Amino acid sequence: MAHQTSPSAGLPMRGVAQPSREEVIDLPGVYISRHPVIMHKLTALRDRHTPPPEFYRLVRELGTLLAYEATADLELVPAHIETPLEPMEGARLAGGVGIVPILRAGLGLAEGFRHVLPDAQIWHLGLRRDEHTLEPIEYYNQLARAVNLQVCFSVDPMLATGGSAIDALHTLTRYGVPHLRYVGLIAAPYGLLKLREAFPDVPIFVGAVDDRGYICPGLGDAGDRQFGTL
Ligand code: PRP
Ligand code: URA
């Protein structure tokens, strides 16, 4: 890992050895969107002049687009139906879908997911980082133990140190939630590497991987910008 010395690398990560973007983008099981509409909307999201209502709308829209990408390989079962014209063999998703928004910033993404998957179960998990240690602290948990899921998406816009994502996935694993996936908007190389190392089998879908730090160029605080608590 190379050391980053740039003063703009983001305060909490200053002086911490970080991998480069190039070192992490080809990690196994990491899917970085190449969709032009996602790039277009991410640019609007990052813009410091984008106000909270528009920011929240964009997070929802990006959630819908990323849900579409992160569900492309879900399994189907045959389903016999009758159209107004004749019977046919269609297909339905095999098994349920869970969505775990990491509060607060994951709420907008989860809402976008629900546009694609309206029947999904939503399990809220509240984590906030200690400002000094950056360690995640759990303050709310509405996870269910009953699971009959084909897949469960942990959704959170920002993957910075990776601490929140790793903590969330440990909690979900403790609850016996199977088939976990992580979906985020922007990842820092450091957090992406840490998450990959902690959960090598969990597919990771992100809209972008930034250059460095906590997170640069990033978009600021995703929770504050969604909910206007700037
Ligand atoms: C943000 C973000 C992630 C976390 C990422 O949440 O939404 O959950 O930071 O940082 P990490 O990878 O270093 O853990 P924050 O703790 O600011 O809470 P919020 O969603 O309530 O704003
Ligand atoms: N959390 C955020 O919301 N933004 C960052 O840049 C880092 C962590």
Short mmCIF file of N, CA, C and O and ligand atoms in Angstrom, two decimals, residues 12 55 104-105 129 156-161 164 186 188 210 212-226, ligand 2:
data_model
loop_
_atom_site.label_atom_id
_atom_site.label_comp_id
_atom_site.label_asym_id
_atom_site.label_seq_id
_atom_site.Cartn_x
_atom_site.Cartn_y
_atom_site.Cartn_z
N PRO A 12 -9.80 12.28 8.38
CA PRO A 12 -9.64 11.10 9.24
C PRO A 12 -8.66 10.07 8.70
O PRO A 12 -8.14 9.27 9.45
N PHE A 55 -30.71 16.22 -4.12
CA PHE A 55 -29.74 15.19 -3.73
C PHE A 55 -30.46 13.90 -3.36
O PHE A 55 -30.10 12.81 -3.80
N ARG A 104 -28.19 6.63 8.61
CA ARG A 104 -29.35 7.16 7.91
C ARG A 104 -29.21 7.14 6.40
O ARG A 104 -30.19 7.08 5.67
N ALA A 105 -27.96 7.27 5.95
CA ALA A 105 -27.77 7.59 4.53
C ALA A 105 -28.28 6.50 3.59
O ALA A 105 -28.55 6.77 2.42
N ARG A 129 -20.74 6.44 13.20
CA ARG A 129 -19.33 6.30 13.54
C ARG A 129 -18.94 7.22 14.68
O ARG A 129 -19.36 8.37 14.71
N ASP A 156 -25.83 1.32 1.41
CA ASP A 156 -25.27 2.49 2.09
C ASP A 156 -24.48 3.27 1.04
O ASP A 156 -23.62 2.68 0.37
N PRO A 157 -24.74 4.56 0.87
CA PRO A 157 -24.07 5.27 -0.23
C PRO A 157 -22.55 5.27 -0.16
O PRO A 157 -21.91 5.18 -1.18
N MET A 158 -21.98 5.39 1.06
CA MET A 158 -20.54 5.66 1.14
C MET A 158 -19.79 4.52 1.83
O MET A 158 -20.16 4.07 2.91
N LEU A 159 -18.70 4.10 1.18
CA LEU A 159 -17.81 3.09 1.76
C LEU A 159 -16.47 3.79 1.96
O LEU A 159 -15.71 3.95 1.01
N ALA A 160 -16.21 4.25 3.16
CA ALA A 160 -15.01 5.07 3.40
C ALA A 160 -13.90 4.21 4.02
O ALA A 160 -13.04 3.69 3.32
N THR A 161 -13.94 4.02 5.35
CA THR A 161 -12.96 3.11 5.96
C THR A 161 -13.42 1.66 5.83
O THR A 161 -12.66 0.73 6.08
N SER A 164 -18.33 0.66 8.76
CA SER A 164 -19.79 0.50 8.88
C SER A 164 -20.27 -0.71 8.08
O SER A 164 -21.09 -1.50 8.56
N ILE A 186 -20.41 5.37 -3.72
CA ILE A 186 -19.00 5.72 -3.91
C ILE A 186 -18.17 5.00 -2.86
O ILE A 186 -18.49 5.03 -1.67
N ALA A 188 -14.14 4.37 -1.30
CA ALA A 188 -12.72 4.71 -1.25
C ALA A 188 -11.94 3.40 -1.41
O ALA A 188 -12.39 2.35 -0.95
N ASP A 210 -13.45 6.14 -5.86
CA ASP A 210 -12.73 7.41 -5.90
C ASP A 210 -11.23 7.22 -5.69
O ASP A 210 -10.75 6.10 -5.52
N ARG A 212 -9.06 8.37 -3.25
CA ARG A 212 -8.36 8.21 -1.98
C ARG A 212 -9.26 8.60 -0.82
O ARG A 212 -10.35 9.14 -0.99
N GLY A 213 -8.70 8.35 0.34
CA GLY A 213 -9.13 8.99 1.58
C GLY A 213 -10.54 8.76 2.01
O GLY A 213 -11.08 7.68 1.87
N TYR A 214 -11.15 9.85 2.45
CA TYR A 214 -12.33 9.70 3.31
C TYR A 214 -13.52 10.53 2.84
O TYR A 214 -14.07 11.22 3.65
N ILE A 215 -13.96 10.67 1.77
CA ILE A 215 -13.61 10.08 0.49
C ILE A 215 -13.37 11.25 -0.47
O ILE A 215 -14.22 12.16 -0.53
N CYS A 216 -12.32 11.26 -1.21
CA CYS A 216 -12.02 12.33 -2.16
C CYS A 216 -11.96 11.78 -3.58
O CYS A 216 -11.35 10.73 -3.78
N PRO A 217 -12.54 12.50 -4.57
CA PRO A 217 -13.29 13.76 -4.41
C PRO A 217 -14.64 13.60 -3.71
O PRO A 217 -15.15 14.58 -3.17
N GLY A 218 -15.26 12.43 -3.73
CA GLY A 218 -16.44 12.18 -2.90
C GLY A 218 -17.61 13.07 -3.18
O GLY A 218 -17.80 13.59 -4.29
N LEU A 219 -18.44 13.26 -2.16
CA LEU A 219 -19.60 14.14 -2.27
C LEU A 219 -19.94 14.80 -0.94
O LEU A 219 -20.98 15.45 -0.81
N GLY A 220 -19.07 14.64 0.04
CA GLY A 220 -19.37 15.19 1.37
C GLY A 220 -20.10 14.14 2.19
O GLY A 220 -19.95 12.94 1.97
N ASP A 221 -20.92 14.62 3.14
CA ASP A 221 -21.63 13.70 4.03
C ASP A 221 -22.99 13.32 3.40
O ASP A 221 -23.88 14.16 3.28
N ALA A 222 -23.10 12.07 3.03
CA ALA A 222 -24.29 11.63 2.29
C ALA A 222 -25.55 11.73 3.13
O ALA A 222 -26.64 12.00 2.59
N GLY A 223 -25.45 11.52 4.45
CA GLY A 223 -26.62 11.64 5.31
C GLY A 223 -27.05 13.10 5.43
O GLY A 223 -28.22 13.44 5.21
N ASP A 224 -26.11 13.96 5.74
CA ASP A 224 -26.44 15.39 5.89
C ASP A 224 -27.00 15.97 4.60
O ASP A 224 -27.96 16.76 4.61
N ARG A 225 -26.45 15.57 3.47
CA ARG A 225 -26.90 16.16 2.20
C ARG A 225 -28.28 15.62 1.79
O ARG A 225 -29.03 16.32 1.12
N GLN A 226 -28.62 14.41 2.22
CA GLN A 226 -29.97 13.89 1.91
C GLN A 226 -31.02 14.56 2.78
O GLN A 226 -32.13 14.82 2.35
N1 URA B 2 -19.38 9.17 5.00
C1 URA B 2 -19.92 10.07 4.15
O1 URA B 2 -21.13 10.30 4.17
N2 URA B 2 -19.11 10.72 3.31
C2 URA B 2 -17.77 10.48 3.27
O2 URA B 2 -17.08 11.10 2.45
C3 URA B 2 -17.24 9.54 4.15
C4 URA B 2 -18.06 8.88 5.00
#
